[in-house]
mmCIF file of C-alpha atoms in Angstrom:
data_model
loop_
_atom_site.group_PDB
_atom_site.id
_atom_site.type_symbol
_atom_site.label_atom_id
_atom_site.label_comp_id
_atom_site.label_asym_id
_atom_site.label_seq_id
_atom_site.Cartn_x
_atom_site.Cartn_y
_atom_site.Cartn_z
ATOM 1 C CA MET A 1 -0.109 -0.086 0.198
ATOM 2 C CA ARG A 2 1.264 3.556 -0.669
ATOM 3 C CA LEU A 3 0.119 5.979 1.612
ATOM 4 C CA ALA A 4 0.474 9.735 1.036
ATOM 5 C CA LEU A 5 -0.426 13.024 2.711
ATOM 6 C CA PHE A 6 -2.295 15.617 0.402
ATOM 7 C CA ASN A 7 -4.009 18.932 0.318
ATOM 8 C CA GLN A 8 -3.457 20.258 3.469
ATOM 9 C CA GLY A 9 -2.917 16.844 5.706
ATOM 10 C CA ARG A 10 -5.565 14.533 4.459
ATOM 11 C CA LEU A 11 -4.280 11.093 4.362
ATOM 12 C CA GLY A 12 -4.587 8.955 0.756
ATOM 13 C CA VAL A 13 -4.196 5.375 -0.498
ATOM 14 C CA VAL A 14 -2.440 5.765 -3.939
ATOM 15 C CA ASP A 15 -3.939 3.684 -6.504
ATOM 16 C CA GLY A 16 -2.582 3.814 -10.037
ATOM 17 C CA ASP A 17 -3.315 7.292 -10.654
ATOM 18 C CA THR A 18 -5.787 8.043 -8.429
ATOM 19 C CA ILE A 19 -5.735 8.927 -4.660
ATOM 20 C CA ILE A 20 -8.613 7.362 -2.342
ATOM 21 C CA ASP A 21 -9.184 9.669 0.786
ATOM 22 C CA VAL A 22 -9.166 7.626 3.999
ATOM 23 C CA THR A 23 -8.532 10.552 6.631
ATOM 24 C CA ASP A 24 -12.214 10.085 8.345
ATOM 25 C CA GLN A 25 -10.813 6.082 8.586
ATOM 26 C CA VAL A 26 -7.941 7.051 11.118
ATOM 27 C CA GLY A 27 -9.367 9.584 13.099
ATOM 28 C CA SER A 28 -7.757 13.029 14.559
ATOM 29 C CA PRO A 29 -4.049 12.913 14.827
ATOM 30 C CA SER A 30 -2.681 13.420 18.085
ATOM 31 C CA THR A 31 0.871 14.436 17.138
ATOM 32 C CA GLY A 32 -0.460 18.055 15.811
ATOM 33 C CA ALA A 33 2.184 18.984 12.821
ATOM 34 C CA ALA A 34 3.370 15.225 12.735
ATOM 35 C CA GLY A 35 0.460 14.771 10.512
ATOM 36 C CA ALA A 36 -2.541 12.005 9.801
ATOM 37 C CA LEU A 37 0.236 9.235 8.778
ATOM 38 C CA HIS A 38 2.337 9.608 11.519
ATOM 39 C CA HIS A 39 -0.613 9.099 13.820
ATOM 40 C CA TYR A 40 -1.776 6.043 11.415
ATOM 41 C CA ILE A 41 1.481 4.177 12.429
ATOM 42 C CA GLU A 42 1.547 5.101 16.106
ATOM 43 C CA THR A 43 -2.204 3.571 16.518
ATOM 44 C CA LEU A 44 -1.205 0.388 14.874
ATOM 45 C CA ALA A 45 1.977 0.242 16.961
ATOM 46 C CA GLU A 46 -0.717 0.433 20.074
ATOM 47 C CA GLY A 47 -2.515 -2.086 18.682
ATOM 48 C CA THR A 48 -5.671 0.248 17.790
ATOM 49 C CA GLY A 49 -4.905 1.412 14.279
ATOM 50 C CA PRO A 50 -8.062 0.767 11.747
ATOM 51 C CA VAL A 51 -8.097 -1.347 8.825
ATOM 52 C CA LEU A 52 -8.178 1.019 6.118
ATOM 53 C CA VAL A 53 -10.634 0.020 3.854
ATOM 54 C CA PRO A 54 -10.332 2.027 0.796
ATOM 55 C CA SER A 55 -13.316 1.070 -1.356
ATOM 56 C CA ARG A 56 -15.445 3.462 1.303
ATOM 57 C CA GLY A 57 -13.288 6.784 0.546
ATOM 58 C CA ARG A 58 -13.472 9.009 -2.085
ATOM 59 C CA ARG A 59 -10.979 9.095 -4.998
ATOM 60 C CA ALA A 60 -9.373 11.527 -6.834
ATOM 61 C CA PRO A 61 -6.980 11.602 -9.614
ATOM 62 C CA LEU A 62 -3.285 12.627 -8.769
ATOM 63 C CA SER A 63 -2.973 14.860 -11.186
ATOM 64 C CA GLU A 64 -5.256 16.887 -9.321
ATOM 65 C CA VAL A 65 -4.338 16.949 -5.783
ATOM 66 C CA THR A 66 -1.328 18.408 -4.158
ATOM 67 C CA LEU A 67 1.016 15.841 -2.461
ATOM 68 C CA GLU A 68 2.731 16.981 0.892
ATOM 69 C CA ALA A 69 5.582 15.207 2.920
ATOM 70 C CA PRO A 70 3.806 11.764 4.065
ATOM 71 C CA LEU A 71 6.004 12.526 7.100
ATOM 72 C CA PRO A 72 5.973 16.534 7.880
ATOM 73 C CA ARG A 73 7.492 15.998 11.473
ATOM 74 C CA PRO A 74 8.988 12.973 12.068
ATOM 75 C CA GLY A 75 10.189 12.695 15.695
ATOM 76 C CA LYS A 76 13.656 12.242 14.548
ATOM 77 C CA ILE A 77 15.939 11.681 11.505
ATOM 78 C CA ILE A 78 18.695 9.218 11.526
ATOM 79 C CA GLY A 79 21.396 9.625 9.117
ATOM 80 C CA ALA A 80 24.089 7.001 8.239
ATOM 81 C CA PRO A 81 27.543 9.013 6.865
ATOM 82 C CA VAL A 82 29.285 7.148 3.659
ATOM 83 C CA ASN A 83 27.473 4.018 3.839
ATOM 84 C CA TYR A 84 28.290 2.853 0.357
ATOM 85 C CA LEU A 85 32.164 2.218 -0.818
ATOM 86 C CA ASP A 86 31.998 4.474 -3.486
ATOM 87 C CA HIS A 87 31.357 7.462 -1.844
ATOM 88 C CA LYS A 88 33.884 6.295 0.307
ATOM 89 C CA ALA A 89 36.408 6.876 -2.128
ATOM 90 C CA GLU A 90 34.579 9.892 -4.330
ATOM 91 C CA MET A 91 34.926 11.847 -0.810
ATOM 92 C CA ASP A 92 38.414 10.719 -0.199
ATOM 93 C CA TYR A 93 37.284 9.661 3.287
ATOM 94 C CA PRO A 94 39.480 7.589 5.280
ATOM 95 C CA THR A 95 36.444 6.083 7.606
ATOM 96 C CA SER A 96 32.963 4.924 7.150
ATOM 97 C CA ILE A 97 29.782 4.521 8.737
ATOM 98 C CA ALA A 98 31.411 1.753 10.776
ATOM 99 C CA ASP A 99 33.706 4.041 12.214
ATOM 100 C CA LEU A 100 31.306 7.357 12.491
ATOM 101 C CA GLY A 101 28.267 5.992 13.520
ATOM 102 C CA VAL A 102 25.091 7.881 13.155
ATOM 103 C CA PHE A 103 24.202 11.497 12.913
ATOM 104 C CA LEU A 104 20.572 13.384 13.575
ATOM 105 C CA LYS A 105 18.794 15.860 11.104
ATOM 106 C CA ALA A 106 16.278 18.260 12.443
ATOM 107 C CA ASN A 107 13.072 17.283 11.364
ATOM 108 C CA SER A 108 12.209 21.107 10.758
ATOM 109 C CA SER A 109 14.472 20.235 7.689
ATOM 110 C CA VAL A 110 11.552 17.892 5.769
ATOM 111 C CA ILE A 111 9.757 19.281 2.429
ATOM 112 C CA GLY A 112 7.293 17.236 0.194
ATOM 113 C CA PRO A 113 7.188 16.629 -3.510
ATOM 114 C CA GLY A 114 7.236 20.055 -5.640
ATOM 115 C CA GLN A 115 8.525 22.009 -3.173
ATOM 116 C CA ALA A 116 11.914 23.762 -3.552
ATOM 117 C CA ILE A 117 15.427 23.083 -1.643
ATOM 118 C CA VAL A 118 16.373 26.704 -0.634
ATOM 119 C CA LEU A 119 20.480 27.265 -0.939
ATOM 120 C CA PRO A 120 21.603 28.994 2.049
ATOM 121 C CA TYR A 121 24.943 30.172 0.685
ATOM 122 C CA SER A 122 26.109 31.878 -2.655
ATOM 123 C CA ASP A 123 29.885 30.874 -2.328
ATOM 124 C CA GLN A 124 29.640 27.439 -0.240
ATOM 125 C CA ARG A 125 28.494 24.328 -2.288
ATOM 126 C CA THR A 126 25.525 22.356 -1.596
ATOM 127 C CA ASP A 127 25.271 18.951 -2.841
ATOM 128 C CA GLN A 128 22.358 15.957 -3.300
ATOM 129 C CA GLU A 129 22.410 12.881 -1.976
ATOM 130 C CA GLY A 130 19.831 10.066 -2.792
ATOM 131 C CA GLU A 131 18.855 7.838 -0.929
ATOM 132 C CA LEU A 132 16.239 5.239 0.222
ATOM 133 C CA GLY A 133 14.460 6.347 3.841
ATOM 134 C CA VAL A 134 13.001 3.656 6.370
ATOM 135 C CA VAL A 135 10.095 4.489 8.526
ATOM 136 C CA ILE A 136 10.006 3.340 11.819
ATOM 137 C CA GLY A 137 6.700 1.345 12.831
ATOM 138 C CA ARG A 138 7.086 -0.081 16.261
ATOM 139 C CA THR A 139 9.151 1.235 19.368
ATOM 140 C CA ALA A 140 12.788 -0.598 18.728
ATOM 141 C CA SER A 141 15.641 -0.417 21.586
ATOM 142 C CA ARG A 142 18.729 -2.748 20.790
ATOM 143 C CA VAL A 143 16.893 -4.893 18.332
ATOM 144 C CA SER A 144 18.978 -7.597 16.610
ATOM 145 C CA ALA A 145 19.558 -7.463 12.895
ATOM 146 C CA GLU A 146 17.448 -10.614 12.496
ATOM 147 C CA ASP A 147 14.736 -9.086 13.893
ATOM 148 C CA ALA A 148 14.919 -5.317 12.265
ATOM 149 C CA LEU A 149 12.642 -5.724 9.469
ATOM 150 C CA ASP A 150 9.815 -6.370 12.055
ATOM 151 C CA HIS A 151 10.322 -2.572 13.216
ATOM 152 C CA VAL A 152 9.506 -1.217 9.628
ATOM 153 C CA PHE A 153 6.662 0.078 8.947
ATOM 154 C CA GLY A 154 7.314 1.439 5.480
ATOM 155 C CA TYR A 155 10.030 3.219 2.943
ATOM 156 C CA THR A 156 10.153 5.996 0.934
ATOM 157 C CA CYS A 157 12.527 8.302 -0.986
ATOM 158 C CA LEU A 158 14.451 10.862 0.819
ATOM 159 C CA LEU A 159 17.148 13.797 -0.206
ATOM 160 C CA ASP A 160 19.954 14.103 2.334
ATOM 161 C CA ILE A 161 21.044 17.507 1.068
ATOM 162 C CA THR A 162 24.493 18.905 2.557
ATOM 163 C CA VAL A 163 26.670 21.879 2.395
ATOM 164 C CA ARG A 164 29.779 21.059 2.123
ATOM 165 C CA SER A 165 31.623 23.791 4.847
ATOM 166 C CA GLY A 166 33.397 22.762 8.076
ATOM 167 C CA GLU A 167 30.553 22.183 10.388
ATOM 168 C CA ASP A 168 29.081 19.058 12.025
ATOM 169 C CA ARG A 169 27.529 17.120 9.927
ATOM 170 C CA SER A 170 23.844 17.819 12.091
ATOM 171 C CA THR A 171 24.672 21.621 10.971
ATOM 172 C CA ARG A 172 25.199 21.346 7.465
ATOM 173 C CA LYS A 173 22.315 18.739 7.042
ATOM 174 C CA SER A 174 19.541 20.612 9.045
ATOM 175 C CA PHE A 175 18.860 23.494 7.138
ATOM 176 C CA ASP A 176 15.590 23.771 6.447
ATOM 177 C CA THR A 177 14.435 22.356 3.099
ATOM 178 C CA PHE A 178 17.537 20.291 3.328
ATOM 179 C CA THR A 179 15.223 17.060 3.809
ATOM 180 C CA PRO A 180 12.749 16.033 0.843
ATOM 181 C CA ILE A 181 10.751 13.238 1.668
ATOM 182 C CA GLY A 182 7.939 11.332 -0.813
ATOM 183 C CA PRO A 183 5.736 11.276 -2.727
ATOM 184 C CA TRP A 184 4.642 8.677 -0.365
ATOM 185 C CA VAL A 185 5.704 5.884 1.973
ATOM 186 C CA VAL A 186 5.094 2.370 0.615
ATOM 187 C CA THR A 187 4.278 -0.143 3.612
ATOM 188 C CA ALA A 188 6.896 -2.683 4.415
ATOM 189 C CA ASP A 189 4.837 -5.766 2.876
ATOM 190 C CA GLY A 190 5.028 -3.948 -0.414
ATOM 191 C CA ILE A 191 8.917 -4.141 -0.436
ATOM 192 C CA PRO A 192 9.832 -7.773 0.383
ATOM 193 C CA ASP A 193 13.948 -6.632 0.100
ATOM 194 C CA PRO A 194 15.016 -3.282 1.080
ATOM 195 C CA GLY A 195 18.461 -4.573 0.189
ATOM 196 C CA ARG A 196 17.311 -5.176 -3.601
ATOM 197 C CA LEU A 197 16.026 -1.955 -4.919
ATOM 198 C CA ASP A 198 17.405 -0.309 -7.788
ATOM 199 C CA LEU A 199 17.973 3.845 -6.631
ATOM 200 C CA ARG A 200 18.543 6.576 -9.467
ATOM 201 C CA CYS A 201 19.288 10.572 -8.772
ATOM 202 C CA ASP A 202 19.178 12.871 -11.217
ATOM 203 C CA VAL A 203 19.707 16.760 -11.225
ATOM 204 C CA ALA A 204 18.932 19.164 -14.369
ATOM 205 C CA GLY A 205 18.104 16.165 -16.706
ATOM 206 C CA GLU A 206 20.962 14.616 -16.000
ATOM 207 C CA THR A 207 21.825 11.219 -13.999
ATOM 208 C CA ARG A 208 24.429 11.940 -10.914
ATOM 209 C CA GLN A 209 23.733 8.893 -8.932
ATOM 210 C CA ARG A 210 22.941 5.151 -9.620
ATOM 211 C CA THR A 211 23.241 2.203 -7.459
ATOM 212 C CA ASN A 212 21.411 -0.674 -5.717
ATOM 213 C CA THR A 213 20.524 -0.623 -2.055
ATOM 214 C CA ALA A 214 22.291 -4.343 -2.158
ATOM 215 C CA ASP A 215 25.867 -2.310 -2.074
ATOM 216 C CA LEU A 216 24.921 -0.261 1.348
ATOM 217 C CA ILE A 217 27.950 -1.229 3.954
ATOM 218 C CA PHE A 218 25.117 -1.607 6.734
ATOM 219 C CA GLY A 219 22.216 -2.716 5.593
ATOM 220 C CA VAL A 220 18.628 -1.844 6.538
ATOM 221 C CA ARG A 221 18.697 -4.328 8.944
ATOM 222 C CA GLU A 222 22.108 -3.615 10.650
ATOM 223 C CA LEU A 223 20.812 0.432 10.238
ATOM 224 C CA ILE A 224 18.268 -0.526 12.476
ATOM 225 C CA ALA A 225 20.340 -2.518 14.854
ATOM 226 C CA TYR A 226 23.198 -0.144 15.253
ATOM 227 C CA ALA A 227 20.593 2.410 15.572
ATOM 228 C CA SER A 228 18.521 0.946 18.028
ATOM 229 C CA SER A 229 21.567 0.141 20.108
ATOM 230 C CA VAL A 230 22.273 3.830 20.459
ATOM 231 C CA MET A 231 18.920 5.320 21.114
ATOM 232 C CA THR A 232 15.428 4.267 20.840
ATOM 233 C CA LEU A 233 13.536 4.023 17.589
ATOM 234 C CA TYR A 234 9.235 5.381 17.672
ATOM 235 C CA PRO A 235 6.591 4.832 15.480
ATOM 236 C CA GLY A 236 7.487 7.570 12.846
ATOM 237 C CA ASP A 237 11.259 8.232 12.775
ATOM 238 C CA VAL A 238 12.931 8.303 9.714
ATOM 239 C CA ILE A 239 16.557 6.612 9.017
ATOM 240 C CA ALA A 240 18.578 8.037 5.602
ATOM 241 C CA THR A 241 20.327 4.871 4.685
ATOM 242 C CA GLY A 242 23.239 7.005 3.081
ATOM 243 C CA THR A 243 24.208 7.754 -0.411
ATOM 244 C CA PRO A 244 26.367 6.100 -3.482
ATOM 245 C CA ALA A 245 28.693 8.201 -5.299
ATOM 246 C CA GLY A 246 27.768 10.620 -7.822
ATOM 247 C CA VAL A 247 27.168 13.978 -5.087
ATOM 248 C CA GLY A 248 27.401 17.080 -6.566
ATOM 249 C CA PRO A 249 26.605 21.005 -6.518
ATOM 250 C CA LEU A 250 23.068 22.300 -6.658
ATOM 251 C CA ALA A 251 22.417 25.498 -8.631
ATOM 252 C CA ASP A 252 19.056 27.713 -8.551
ATOM 253 C CA GLY A 253 16.355 26.647 -11.093
ATOM 254 C CA ASP A 254 18.035 22.715 -10.692
ATOM 255 C CA ARG A 255 15.084 20.072 -10.575
ATOM 256 C CA VAL A 256 16.491 17.118 -8.698
ATOM 257 C CA VAL A 257 14.695 13.776 -9.038
ATOM 258 C CA VAL A 258 15.406 10.609 -6.874
ATOM 259 C CA GLU A 259 13.352 6.873 -8.385
ATOM 260 C CA ILE A 260 13.848 4.370 -6.488
ATOM 261 C CA GLU A 261 12.228 0.710 -7.709
ATOM 262 C CA ARG A 262 9.037 -0.269 -6.191
ATOM 263 C CA ILE A 263 8.478 2.861 -4.382
ATOM 264 C CA GLY A 264 8.472 6.136 -6.398
ATOM 265 C CA ARG A 265 9.669 9.411 -8.090
ATOM 266 C CA LEU A 266 10.201 12.489 -5.495
ATOM 267 C CA GLU A 267 11.296 15.775 -7.524
ATOM 268 C CA VAL A 268 11.704 19.114 -6.089
ATOM 269 C CA SER A 269 13.111 22.160 -7.174
ATOM 270 C CA VAL A 270 16.040 24.380 -6.402
ATOM 271 C CA ASP A 271 15.758 28.279 -5.252
ATOM 272 C CA GLY A 272 18.970 30.046 -4.660
ATOM 273 C CA SER A 273 17.435 33.594 -4.664
ATOM 274 C CA GLN A 274 17.975 33.969 -0.815
ATOM 275 C CA ALA A 275 21.763 32.831 -0.852
ATOM 276 C CA THR A 276 24.018 35.130 1.141
ATOM 277 C CA SER A 277 27.774 34.790 1.753
ATOM 278 C CA TYR A 278 28.996 32.544 4.082
ATOM 279 C CA ALA A 279 30.885 34.949 5.928
ATOM 280 C CA SER A 280 27.856 36.590 6.473
ATOM 281 C CA ARG A 281 26.429 33.947 8.379
ATOM 282 C CA PRO A 282 25.721 34.816 12.198
ATOM 283 C CA GLY A 283 28.374 34.415 14.665
ATOM 284 C CA ASP A 284 31.133 34.377 12.314
ATOM 285 C CA ARG A 285 34.293 36.579 13.396
ATOM 286 C CA ARG A 286 35.054 37.990 9.915
ATOM 287 C CA SER A 287 31.646 39.161 9.342
#
């Protein structure tokens, strides 16, 4: 099942080129800005979630609705640095996720399909990083790799946008608009093996990244096991699994597309009209 938010927070089941409104079947969200899908995931984890019946919902063409980030405010976004060997070689890193561990991104960095990545600096490179996103469905603490997939609600396309500057990863990757997610979440039963998915990322009409998740250093199972050994994972949390080789600079007016087998296609734009000099940022001693 493909679940999306649309038209100011409505929850829908995507069926081909149509979307079926099931908002009324999940009740009122108790999670505020987290949204209806996050609320639904939490109720399923509590054992009170309804069985969605798409035949009871109103159907509309996808072309006539506005899709939004399916999880506009995840509890937390966990990133996996240097999790493909080809990206490790590309960036000339001496280390990988096995040495670095994971990092956190601000949940305020999330945007949805059709929205714009806003470049913060005019003189610092900002790169695209196309990734598989994993949505947690059950509370996970110190789970084994063997049991890890039992804690997954579903999968989505994700971009981990990154400024190539000297700050910590959590700063360089947490600017507003730096985590596009969508266009929907595919439930885990639709992805039998998250370790065998083709991924492609295009920028301005050219393919920059092409890989298969079989090439991850820490696969989805290992990532969940590792992350849950450090911090408890809660329903609605998102894990960004890492990016392959091919990262590169974004420019004003670019279109960025991430497409993942069996999941879908996420497309966003790039807006550089508000970019300022790196030295003008608050606290810079040179300004």
